[in-house]
Coordinates of C-alpha atoms and ligand atoms in Angstrom, one line a residue:
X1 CA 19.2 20.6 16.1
X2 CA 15.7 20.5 15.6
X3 CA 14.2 17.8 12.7
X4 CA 10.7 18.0 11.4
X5 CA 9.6 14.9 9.7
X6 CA 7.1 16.2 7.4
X7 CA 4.5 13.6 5.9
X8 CA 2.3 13.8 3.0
X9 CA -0.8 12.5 3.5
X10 CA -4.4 11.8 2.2
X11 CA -5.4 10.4 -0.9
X12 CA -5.9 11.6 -4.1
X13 CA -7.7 11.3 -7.7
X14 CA -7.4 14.0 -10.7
X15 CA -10.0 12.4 -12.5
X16 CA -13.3 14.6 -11.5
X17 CA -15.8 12.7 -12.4
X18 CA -14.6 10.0 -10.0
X19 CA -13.4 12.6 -7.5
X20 CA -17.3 13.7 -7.3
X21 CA -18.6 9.9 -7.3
X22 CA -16.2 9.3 -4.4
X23 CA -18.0 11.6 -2.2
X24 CA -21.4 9.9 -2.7
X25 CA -20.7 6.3 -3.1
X26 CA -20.9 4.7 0.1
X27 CA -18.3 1.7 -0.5
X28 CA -16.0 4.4 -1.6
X29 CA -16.4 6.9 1.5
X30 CA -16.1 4.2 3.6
X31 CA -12.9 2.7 1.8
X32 CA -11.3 6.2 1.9
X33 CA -11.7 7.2 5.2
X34 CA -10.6 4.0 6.6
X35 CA -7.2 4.4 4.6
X36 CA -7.2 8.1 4.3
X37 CA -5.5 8.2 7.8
X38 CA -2.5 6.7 7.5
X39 CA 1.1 7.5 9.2
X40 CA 4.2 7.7 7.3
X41 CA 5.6 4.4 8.7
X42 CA 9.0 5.5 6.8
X43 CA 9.1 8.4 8.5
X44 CA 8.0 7.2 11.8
X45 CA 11.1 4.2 11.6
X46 CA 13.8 6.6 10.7
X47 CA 12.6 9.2 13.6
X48 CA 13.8 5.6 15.9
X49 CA 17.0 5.5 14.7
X50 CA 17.5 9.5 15.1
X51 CA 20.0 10.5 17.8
X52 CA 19.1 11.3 21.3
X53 CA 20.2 14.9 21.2
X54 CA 18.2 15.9 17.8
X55 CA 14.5 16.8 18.3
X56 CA 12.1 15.5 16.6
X57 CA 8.6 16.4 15.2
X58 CA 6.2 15.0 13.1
X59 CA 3.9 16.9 10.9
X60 CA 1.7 15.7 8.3
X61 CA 0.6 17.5 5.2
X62 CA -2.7 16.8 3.4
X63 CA -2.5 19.8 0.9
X64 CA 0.0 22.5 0.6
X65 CA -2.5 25.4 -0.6
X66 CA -3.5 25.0 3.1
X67 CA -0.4 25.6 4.4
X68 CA 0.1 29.3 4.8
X69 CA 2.5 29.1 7.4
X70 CA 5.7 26.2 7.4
X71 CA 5.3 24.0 10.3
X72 CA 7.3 23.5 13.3
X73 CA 10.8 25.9 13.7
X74 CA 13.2 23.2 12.4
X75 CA 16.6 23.6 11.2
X76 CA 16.4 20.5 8.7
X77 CA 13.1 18.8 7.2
X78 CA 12.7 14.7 6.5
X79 CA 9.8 15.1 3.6
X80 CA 8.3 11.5 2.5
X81 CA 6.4 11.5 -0.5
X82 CA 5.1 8.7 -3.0
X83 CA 4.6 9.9 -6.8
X84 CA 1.2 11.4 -6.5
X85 CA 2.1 13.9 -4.7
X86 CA 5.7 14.6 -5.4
X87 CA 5.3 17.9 -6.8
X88 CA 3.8 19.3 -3.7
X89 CA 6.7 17.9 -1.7
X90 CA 8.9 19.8 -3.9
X91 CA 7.1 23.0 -3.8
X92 CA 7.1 22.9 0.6
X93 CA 10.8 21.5 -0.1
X94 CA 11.2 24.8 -1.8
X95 CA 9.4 27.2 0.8
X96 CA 11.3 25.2 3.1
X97 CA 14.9 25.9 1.9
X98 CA 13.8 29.4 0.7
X99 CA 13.7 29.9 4.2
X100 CA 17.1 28.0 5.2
X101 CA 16.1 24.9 6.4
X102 CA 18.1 22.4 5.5
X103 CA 16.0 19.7 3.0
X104 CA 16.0 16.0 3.0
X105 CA 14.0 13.6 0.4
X106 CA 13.6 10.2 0.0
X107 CA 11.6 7.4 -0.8
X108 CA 10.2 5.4 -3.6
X109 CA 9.8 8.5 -6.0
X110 CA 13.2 9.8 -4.8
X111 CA 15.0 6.7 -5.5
X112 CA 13.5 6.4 -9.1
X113 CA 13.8 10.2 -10.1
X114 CA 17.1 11.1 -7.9
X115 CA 18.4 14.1 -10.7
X116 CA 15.0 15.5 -10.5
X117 CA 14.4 15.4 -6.7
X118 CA 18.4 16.5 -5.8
X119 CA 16.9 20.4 -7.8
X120 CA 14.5 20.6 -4.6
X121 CA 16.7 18.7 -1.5
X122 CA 20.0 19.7 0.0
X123 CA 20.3 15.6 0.7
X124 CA 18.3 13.2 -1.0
X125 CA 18.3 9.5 0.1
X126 CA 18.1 6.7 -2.7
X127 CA 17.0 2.9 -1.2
X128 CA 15.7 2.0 1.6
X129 CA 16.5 5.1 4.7
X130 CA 17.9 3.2 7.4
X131 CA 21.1 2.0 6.1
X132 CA 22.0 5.7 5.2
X133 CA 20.0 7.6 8.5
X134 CA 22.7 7.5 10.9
X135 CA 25.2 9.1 8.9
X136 CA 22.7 11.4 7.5
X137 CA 22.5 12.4 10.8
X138 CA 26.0 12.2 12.2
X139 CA 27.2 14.7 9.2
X140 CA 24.4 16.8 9.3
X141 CA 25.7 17.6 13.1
X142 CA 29.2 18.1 11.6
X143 CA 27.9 20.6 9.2
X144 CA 29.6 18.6 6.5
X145 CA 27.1 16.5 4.6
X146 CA 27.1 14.8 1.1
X147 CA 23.9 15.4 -1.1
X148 CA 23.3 12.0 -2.1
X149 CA 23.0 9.0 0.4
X150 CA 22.9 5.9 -1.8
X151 CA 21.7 2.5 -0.3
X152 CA 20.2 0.8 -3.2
X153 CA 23.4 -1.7 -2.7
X154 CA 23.4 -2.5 0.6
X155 CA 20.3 -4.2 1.9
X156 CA 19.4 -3.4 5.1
X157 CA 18.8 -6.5 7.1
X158 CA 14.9 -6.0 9.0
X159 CA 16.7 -7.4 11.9
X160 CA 18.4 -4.6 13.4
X161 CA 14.8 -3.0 12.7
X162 CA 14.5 0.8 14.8
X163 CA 11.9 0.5 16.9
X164 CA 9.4 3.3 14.9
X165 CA 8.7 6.5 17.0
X166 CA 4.9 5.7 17.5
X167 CA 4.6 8.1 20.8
X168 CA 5.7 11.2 18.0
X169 CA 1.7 10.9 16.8
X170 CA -1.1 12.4 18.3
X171 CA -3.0 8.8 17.8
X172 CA -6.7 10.2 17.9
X173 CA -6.2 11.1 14.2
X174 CA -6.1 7.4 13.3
X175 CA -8.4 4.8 12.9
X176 CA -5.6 2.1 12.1
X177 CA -1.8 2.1 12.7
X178 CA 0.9 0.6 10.3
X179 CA 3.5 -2.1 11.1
X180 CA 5.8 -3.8 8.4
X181 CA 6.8 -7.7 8.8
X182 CA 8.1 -7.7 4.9
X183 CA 9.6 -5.9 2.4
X184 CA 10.1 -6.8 -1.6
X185 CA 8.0 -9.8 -3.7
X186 CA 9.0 -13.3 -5.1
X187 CA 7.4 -12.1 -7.9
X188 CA 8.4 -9.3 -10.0
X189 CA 4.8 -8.1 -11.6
X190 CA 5.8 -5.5 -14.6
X191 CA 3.5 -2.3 -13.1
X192 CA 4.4 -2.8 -9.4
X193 CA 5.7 0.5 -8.0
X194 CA 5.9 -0.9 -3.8
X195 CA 8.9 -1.9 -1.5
X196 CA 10.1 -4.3 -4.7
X197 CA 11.4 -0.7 -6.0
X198 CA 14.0 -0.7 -3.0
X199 CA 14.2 -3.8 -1.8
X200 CA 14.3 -5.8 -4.7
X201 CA 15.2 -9.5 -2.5
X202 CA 12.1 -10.4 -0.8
X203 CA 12.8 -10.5 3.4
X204 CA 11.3 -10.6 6.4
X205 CA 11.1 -9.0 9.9
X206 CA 11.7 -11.2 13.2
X207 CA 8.7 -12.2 14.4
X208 CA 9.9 -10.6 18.0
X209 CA 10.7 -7.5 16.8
X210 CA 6.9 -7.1 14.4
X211 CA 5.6 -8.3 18.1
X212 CA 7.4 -5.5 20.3
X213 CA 6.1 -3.1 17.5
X214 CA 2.5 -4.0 18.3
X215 CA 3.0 -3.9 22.0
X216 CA 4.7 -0.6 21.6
X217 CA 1.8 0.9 20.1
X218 CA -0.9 -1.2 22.3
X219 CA 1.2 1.3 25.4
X220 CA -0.3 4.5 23.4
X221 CA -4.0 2.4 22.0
X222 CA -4.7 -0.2 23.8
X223 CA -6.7 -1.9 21.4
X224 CA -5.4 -0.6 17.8
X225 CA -5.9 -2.4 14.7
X226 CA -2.8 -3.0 12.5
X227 CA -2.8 -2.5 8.8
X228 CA 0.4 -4.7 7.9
X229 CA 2.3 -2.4 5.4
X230 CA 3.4 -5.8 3.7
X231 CA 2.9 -6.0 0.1
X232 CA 3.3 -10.0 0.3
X233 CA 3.3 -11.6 4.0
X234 CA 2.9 -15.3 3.6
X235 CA 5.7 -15.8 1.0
X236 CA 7.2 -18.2 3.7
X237 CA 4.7 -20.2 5.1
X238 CA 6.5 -21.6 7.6
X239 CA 7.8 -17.9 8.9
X240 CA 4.2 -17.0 8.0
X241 CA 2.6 -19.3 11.0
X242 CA 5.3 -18.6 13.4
X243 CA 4.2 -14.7 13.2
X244 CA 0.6 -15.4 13.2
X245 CA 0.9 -18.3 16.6
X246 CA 3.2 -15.1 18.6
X247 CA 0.3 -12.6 17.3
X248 CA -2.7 -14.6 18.8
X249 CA -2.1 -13.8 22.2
X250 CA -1.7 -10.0 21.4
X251 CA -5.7 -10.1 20.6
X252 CA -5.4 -7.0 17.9
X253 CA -7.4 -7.1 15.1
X254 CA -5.2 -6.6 11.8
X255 CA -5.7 -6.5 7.8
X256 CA -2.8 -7.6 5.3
X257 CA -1.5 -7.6 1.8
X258 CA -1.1 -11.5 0.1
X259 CA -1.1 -13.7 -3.1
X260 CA -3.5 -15.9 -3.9
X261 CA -1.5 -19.0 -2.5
X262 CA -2.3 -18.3 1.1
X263 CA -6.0 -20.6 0.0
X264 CA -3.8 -23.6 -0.3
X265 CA -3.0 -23.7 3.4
X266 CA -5.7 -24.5 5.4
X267 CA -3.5 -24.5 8.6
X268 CA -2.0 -21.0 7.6
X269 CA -6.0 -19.7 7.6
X270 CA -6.9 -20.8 10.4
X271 CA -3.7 -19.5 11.8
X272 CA -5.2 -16.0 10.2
X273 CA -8.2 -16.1 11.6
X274 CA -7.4 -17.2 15.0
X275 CA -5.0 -14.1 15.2
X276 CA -7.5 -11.5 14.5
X277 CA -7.5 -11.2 10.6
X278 CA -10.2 -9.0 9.7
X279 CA -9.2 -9.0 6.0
X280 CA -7.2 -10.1 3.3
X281 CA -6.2 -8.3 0.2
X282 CA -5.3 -9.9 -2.8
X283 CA -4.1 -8.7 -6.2
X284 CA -6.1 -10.6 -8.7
X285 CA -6.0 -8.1 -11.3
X286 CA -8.2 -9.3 -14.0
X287 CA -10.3 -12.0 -13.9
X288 CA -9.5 -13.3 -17.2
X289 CA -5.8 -14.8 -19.2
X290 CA -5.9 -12.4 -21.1
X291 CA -5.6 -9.4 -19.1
X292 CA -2.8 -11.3 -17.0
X293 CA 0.1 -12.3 -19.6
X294 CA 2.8 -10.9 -18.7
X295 CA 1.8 -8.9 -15.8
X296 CA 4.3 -11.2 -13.8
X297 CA 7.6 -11.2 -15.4
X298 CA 9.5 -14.3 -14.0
X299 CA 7.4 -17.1 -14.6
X300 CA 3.8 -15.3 -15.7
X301 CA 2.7 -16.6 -12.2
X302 CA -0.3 -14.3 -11.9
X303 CA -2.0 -16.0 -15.6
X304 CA -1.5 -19.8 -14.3
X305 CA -3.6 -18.8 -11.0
X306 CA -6.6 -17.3 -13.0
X307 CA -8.6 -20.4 -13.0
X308 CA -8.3 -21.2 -9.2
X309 CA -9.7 -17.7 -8.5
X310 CA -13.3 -18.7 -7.2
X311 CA -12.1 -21.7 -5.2
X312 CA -9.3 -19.9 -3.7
X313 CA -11.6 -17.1 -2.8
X314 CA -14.2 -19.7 -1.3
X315 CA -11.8 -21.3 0.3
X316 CA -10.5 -18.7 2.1
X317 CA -13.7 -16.6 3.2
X318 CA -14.9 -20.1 4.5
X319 CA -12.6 -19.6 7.2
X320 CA -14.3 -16.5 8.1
X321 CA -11.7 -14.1 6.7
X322 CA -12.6 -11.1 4.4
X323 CA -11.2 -10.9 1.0
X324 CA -10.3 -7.6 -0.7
X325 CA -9.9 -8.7 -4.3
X326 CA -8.2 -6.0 -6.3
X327 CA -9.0 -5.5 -9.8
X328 CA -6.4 -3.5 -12.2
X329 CA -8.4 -2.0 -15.8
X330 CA -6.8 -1.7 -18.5
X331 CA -4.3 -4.2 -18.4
X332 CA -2.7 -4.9 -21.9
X333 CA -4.7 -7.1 -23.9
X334 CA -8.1 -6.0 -22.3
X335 CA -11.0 -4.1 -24.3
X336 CA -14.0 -2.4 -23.1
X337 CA -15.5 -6.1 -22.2
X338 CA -13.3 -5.9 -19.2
X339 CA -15.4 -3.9 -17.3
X340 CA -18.8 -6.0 -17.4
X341 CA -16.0 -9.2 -16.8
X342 CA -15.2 -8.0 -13.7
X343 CA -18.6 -7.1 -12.3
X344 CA -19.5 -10.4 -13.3
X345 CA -16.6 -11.9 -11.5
X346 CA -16.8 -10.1 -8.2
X347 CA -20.6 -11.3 -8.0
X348 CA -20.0 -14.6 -9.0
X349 CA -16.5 -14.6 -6.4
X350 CA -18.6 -13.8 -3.5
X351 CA -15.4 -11.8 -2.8
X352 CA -16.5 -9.1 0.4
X353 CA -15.0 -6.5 -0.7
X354 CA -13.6 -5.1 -3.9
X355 CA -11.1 -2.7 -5.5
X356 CA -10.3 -1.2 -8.6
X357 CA -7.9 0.7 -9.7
X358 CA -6.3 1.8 -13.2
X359 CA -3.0 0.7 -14.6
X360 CA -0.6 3.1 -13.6
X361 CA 2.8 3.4 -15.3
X362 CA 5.2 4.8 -12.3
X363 CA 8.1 6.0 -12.7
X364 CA 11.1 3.3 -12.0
X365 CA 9.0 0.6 -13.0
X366 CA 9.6 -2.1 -15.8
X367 CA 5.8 -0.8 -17.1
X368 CA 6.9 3.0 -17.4
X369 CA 10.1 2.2 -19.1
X370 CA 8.1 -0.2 -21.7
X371 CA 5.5 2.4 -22.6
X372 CA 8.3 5.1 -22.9
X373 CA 10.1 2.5 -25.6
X374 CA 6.3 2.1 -27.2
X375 CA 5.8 6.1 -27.2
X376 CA 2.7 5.6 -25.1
X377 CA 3.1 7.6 -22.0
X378 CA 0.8 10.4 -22.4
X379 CA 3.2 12.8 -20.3
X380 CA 6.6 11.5 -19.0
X381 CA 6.4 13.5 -16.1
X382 CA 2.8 14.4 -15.3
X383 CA 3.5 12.6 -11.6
X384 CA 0.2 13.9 -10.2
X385 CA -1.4 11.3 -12.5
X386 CA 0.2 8.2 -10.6
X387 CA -2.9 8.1 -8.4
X388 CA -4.3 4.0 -9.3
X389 CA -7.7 6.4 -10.6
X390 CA -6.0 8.4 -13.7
X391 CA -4.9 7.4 -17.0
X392 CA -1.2 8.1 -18.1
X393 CA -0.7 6.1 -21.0
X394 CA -2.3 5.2 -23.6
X395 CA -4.0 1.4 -23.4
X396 CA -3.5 -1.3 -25.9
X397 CA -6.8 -2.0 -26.6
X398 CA -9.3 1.1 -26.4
X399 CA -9.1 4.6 -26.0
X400 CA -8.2 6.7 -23.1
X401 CA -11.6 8.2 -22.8
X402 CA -13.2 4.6 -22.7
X403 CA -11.2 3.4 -19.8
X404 CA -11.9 6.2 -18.1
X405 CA -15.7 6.7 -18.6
X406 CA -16.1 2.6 -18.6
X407 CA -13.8 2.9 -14.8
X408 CA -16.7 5.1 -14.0
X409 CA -18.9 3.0 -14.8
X410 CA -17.6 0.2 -13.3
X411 CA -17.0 2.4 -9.7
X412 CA -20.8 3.0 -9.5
X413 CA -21.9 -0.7 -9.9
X414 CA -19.8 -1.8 -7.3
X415 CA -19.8 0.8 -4.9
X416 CA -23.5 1.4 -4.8
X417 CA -25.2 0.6 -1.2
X418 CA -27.2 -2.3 -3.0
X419 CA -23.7 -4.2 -4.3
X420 CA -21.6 -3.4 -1.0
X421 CA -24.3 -4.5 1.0
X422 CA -25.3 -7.5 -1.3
X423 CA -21.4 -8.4 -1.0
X424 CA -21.3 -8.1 2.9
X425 CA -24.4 -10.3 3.0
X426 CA -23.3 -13.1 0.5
X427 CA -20.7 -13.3 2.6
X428 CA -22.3 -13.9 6.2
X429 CA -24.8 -16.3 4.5
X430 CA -21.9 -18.5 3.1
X431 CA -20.5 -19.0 6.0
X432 CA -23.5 -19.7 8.0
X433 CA -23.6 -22.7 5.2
X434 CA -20.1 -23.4 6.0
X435 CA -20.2 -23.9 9.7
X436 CA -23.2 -25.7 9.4
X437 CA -21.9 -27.9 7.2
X438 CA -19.4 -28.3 10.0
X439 CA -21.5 -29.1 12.4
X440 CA -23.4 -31.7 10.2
X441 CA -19.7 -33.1 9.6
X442 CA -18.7 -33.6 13.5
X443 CA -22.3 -34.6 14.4
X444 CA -23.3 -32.0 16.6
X445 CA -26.9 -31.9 15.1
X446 CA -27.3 -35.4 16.0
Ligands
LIG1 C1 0.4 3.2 4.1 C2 0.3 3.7 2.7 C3 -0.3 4.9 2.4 C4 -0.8 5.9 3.5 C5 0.4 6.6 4.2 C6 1.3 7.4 3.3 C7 2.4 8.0 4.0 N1 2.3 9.3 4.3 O1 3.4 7.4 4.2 C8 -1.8 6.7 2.8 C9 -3.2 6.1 3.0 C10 -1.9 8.2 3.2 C11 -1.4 6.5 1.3 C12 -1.7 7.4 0.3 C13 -1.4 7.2 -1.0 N2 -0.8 6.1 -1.5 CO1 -0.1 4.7 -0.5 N3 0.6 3.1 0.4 C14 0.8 2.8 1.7 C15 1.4 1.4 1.8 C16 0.2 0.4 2.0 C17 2.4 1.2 2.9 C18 3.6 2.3 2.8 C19 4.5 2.0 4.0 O2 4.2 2.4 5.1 N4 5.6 1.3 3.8 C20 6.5 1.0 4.9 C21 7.6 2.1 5.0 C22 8.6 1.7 6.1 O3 8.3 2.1 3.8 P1 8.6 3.5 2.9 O4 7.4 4.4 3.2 O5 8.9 3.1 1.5 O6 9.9 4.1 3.6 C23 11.2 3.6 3.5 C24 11.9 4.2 2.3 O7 11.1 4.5 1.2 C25 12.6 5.3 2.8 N5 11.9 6.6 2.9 C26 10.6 6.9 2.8 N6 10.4 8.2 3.0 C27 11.6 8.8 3.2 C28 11.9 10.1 3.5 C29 13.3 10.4 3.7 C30 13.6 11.8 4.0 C31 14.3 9.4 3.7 C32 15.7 9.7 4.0 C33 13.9 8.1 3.4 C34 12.6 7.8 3.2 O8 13.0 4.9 4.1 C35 11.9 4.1 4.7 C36 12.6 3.0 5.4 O9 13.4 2.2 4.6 C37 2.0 1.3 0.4 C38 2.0 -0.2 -0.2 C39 3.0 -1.0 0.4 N7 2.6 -2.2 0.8 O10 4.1 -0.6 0.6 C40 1.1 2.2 -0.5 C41 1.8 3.0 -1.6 C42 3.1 3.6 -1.1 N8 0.8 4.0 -2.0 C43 0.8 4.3 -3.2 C44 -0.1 5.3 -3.7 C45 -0.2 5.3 -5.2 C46 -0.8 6.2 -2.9 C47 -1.7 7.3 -3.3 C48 -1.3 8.1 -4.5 C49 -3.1 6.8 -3.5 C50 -4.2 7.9 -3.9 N9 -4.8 7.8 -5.0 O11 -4.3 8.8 -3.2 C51 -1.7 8.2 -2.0 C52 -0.5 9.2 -2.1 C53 -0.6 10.2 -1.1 C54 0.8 10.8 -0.8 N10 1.0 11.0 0.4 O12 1.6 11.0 -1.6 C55 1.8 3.5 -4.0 C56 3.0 4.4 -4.3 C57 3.7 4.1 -5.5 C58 4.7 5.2 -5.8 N11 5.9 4.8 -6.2 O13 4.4 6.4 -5.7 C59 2.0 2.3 -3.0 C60 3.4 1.7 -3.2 C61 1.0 1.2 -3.3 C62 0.9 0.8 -4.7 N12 -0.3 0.3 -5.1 O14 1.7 0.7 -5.5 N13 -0.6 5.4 1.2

């Protein structure tokens, strides 16, 4: 049997305007192309737990207009697809099966929409994959097969972890590779649409096992860096420092995903930094209350940090590490102001990087099923639009067209080569004050 695990890939934006700025802002070309390329880590995992006598491929697909001919000569196809682009996965899902391949889906978009996706799949898979892969794959050789594999009640535990099938990639195509310590979030923020979807209890990987990952991929790139596909690492402090002490002696450089409470540990940073953190990002969302009630629904967690923003940000860039502070517009609550608030706030942060994005009701999410009560999703099912850059609902406090033209705006202040580079700058010159402050402290300019 021969299994093509098909990946979509690339990014994308419907909004034109934006589309067009994207190609000339240098903050955003640079931002794109570094996370443009991108494996399907999903993909990539279930491939390691596929039997030793199925063969298997792995494609990626960046648009299906290009793809005049199917790839590979498979008898059954793995496709992996997040919202944004799950209408393309059904049309090659359809080309595919026209031509008697056998179809599976899954993911995050499959496991919130299974009646829609189970019209374009022969199998779908609902929850996380690797609870349901090996008898996916045991029936599929039987020829007798169910069309739903449901998993969204039994946990998988991240310490019988596949090694992922890193060798399958033809590595020159990447400037960074993935590798997931965590999956799921103490906190449960109303629009999040990550891991928290299928693995709703927050875990983590042995630190061995996240270890052996990086040395695998160190056999085929010797020096990679390692985008973490966390959405939360440092949850657990303790587990937090144990990971980062085994990862200094690896000598990778690597980026991750945290909240803000990693500036309270000064042990924990220098921990980071030690190990080769390059950056850090952090959802702040808005920079003001307003925008931030209610965004986290168990204890409004994200509104009681808002004032310990700029310390935490200071705090942690002193130690040398990048932050990525990401901004969501048009939060509840927020009016055209929010705009200017932010720019304001990302020049007074002293943050090194930045990004925005818009709030995006995906489907499956407490958000999507709030706006559907309020009758303020634009178009139930207009997937395409679950970019972070278009609009898909209508926002509480100004129109569509504002948040859009204002999200413009906002993109071309920050992204111009005066901001990034005024960022990147602020940046070194703070901590030149820092260590020399340092110094002063210990007395080495005595
Ligand atoms: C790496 C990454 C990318 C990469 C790689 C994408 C790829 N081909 O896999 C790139 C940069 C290309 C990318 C692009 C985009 N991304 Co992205 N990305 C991520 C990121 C950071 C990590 C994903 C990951 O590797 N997870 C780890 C793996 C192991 O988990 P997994 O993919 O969910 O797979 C498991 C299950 O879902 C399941 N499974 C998955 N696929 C399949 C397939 C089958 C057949 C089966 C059986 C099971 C199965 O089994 C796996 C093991 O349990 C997440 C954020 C995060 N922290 O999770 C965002 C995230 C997935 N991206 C997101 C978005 C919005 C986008 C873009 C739309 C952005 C844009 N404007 O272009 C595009 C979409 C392009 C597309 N391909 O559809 C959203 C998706 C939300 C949603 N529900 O749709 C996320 C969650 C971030 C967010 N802000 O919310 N992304």
């Amino acid at each position: 049997m021969k299994l093509g695990m098909v990946a979509m890939s690339g990014v994308r934006a419907h909004n034109e305007e934006l589309t067009r700025l994207g190609l000339t802002l240098p903050g955003f070309v640079e931002r794109n192309k570094t996370i443009a390329s991108l494996p399907s880590l999903g993909l990539l995992t279930l491939a390691g737990m596929t039997p030793d006598n199925i063969d298997v491929e792995y494609v990626e697909v960046e648009d299906i207009a290009d793809v005049d001919e199917l790839p590979g000569d498979f008898d059954v196809v793995a496709i992996s697809s997040f919202s944004a682009q799950i209408k393309e996965a059904y049309a090659l899902a359809d080309r595919f099966r026209a031509n008697g391949v056998i179809v599976i889906l899954g993911g995050l978009h499959v496991t919130a929409m299974p009646g829609e996706a189970l019209q374009h799949a022969d199998i779908i898979v609902t929850g996380e994959g690797e609870p349901a892969w090996s008898r996916v794959m045991r029936d599929l050789l039987r020829g007798d097969y169910q069309s739903i594999y449901d998993t969204t009640g039994t946990p998988f535990n991240l310490g019988s972890s596949p090694m992922p099938r890193f060798e399958l990639l033809d590595v020159d195509r990447y400037n960074r590779l993935t590798v997931q310590t965590q999956r799921g979030c103490p906190f449960s923020c109303e629009f999040c649409a990550s891991s928290i979807r299928i693995s709703p209890i927050y875990k983590v990987k042995p630190v061995d096992r996240v270890i052996a990952e990086i040395q695998r991929i160190k056999e085929i790139w010797p020096k990679p860096f390692i985008e973490f596909a966390d959405d939360n690492t440092f949850v657990n402090k303790k587990h937090g420092k144990k990971l980062l002490r085994a990862l200094i002696p690896e000598k990778v450089r690597w980026f991750t995903e945290s909240d803000i409470s990693i500036a309270r540990d000064d042990e924990l940073l220098g921990l980071m930094r030690d190990s080769g953190c390059a950056q850090v990002l952090i959802g702040l969302e808005s920079p003001t209350a307003i925008g931030l009630h209610g965004v986290e629904q168990k204890s409004d967690w994200k509104a009681k940090q808002v004032d310990s923003y700029l310390a935490a940000i200071d705090r942690i860039q002193s130690h040398g590490i990048t932050v990525n502070g990401c901004f969501v517009l048009g939060l509840d609550g927020t009016g055209v102001d929010s705009f200017e608030r932010v720019r304001d706030f990302v020049s007074e942060s002293g943050l090194y990087e930045v990004q925005i994005t818009i709030q995006t009701a995906f489907p499956g999410t407490p958000l999507y099923a709030r706006l559907r009560r309020e009758g303020r999703l634009l178009d139930e099912t207009a997937w395409e639009l679950c970019t972070l850059f278009d609009v898909n609902f209508r926002p509480s406090h100004m129109s569509k067209e504002e948040l859009e033209q204002n999200f413009v705006w906002l993109a071309r202040e920050l992204y111009s080569e005066h901001a990034s580079r005024a960022r990147k700058k602020a940046f070194f010159s703070n901590l030149h004050e820092v260590r020399q402050q340092e110094q002063v402290q210990r007395g080495d300019a005595i």
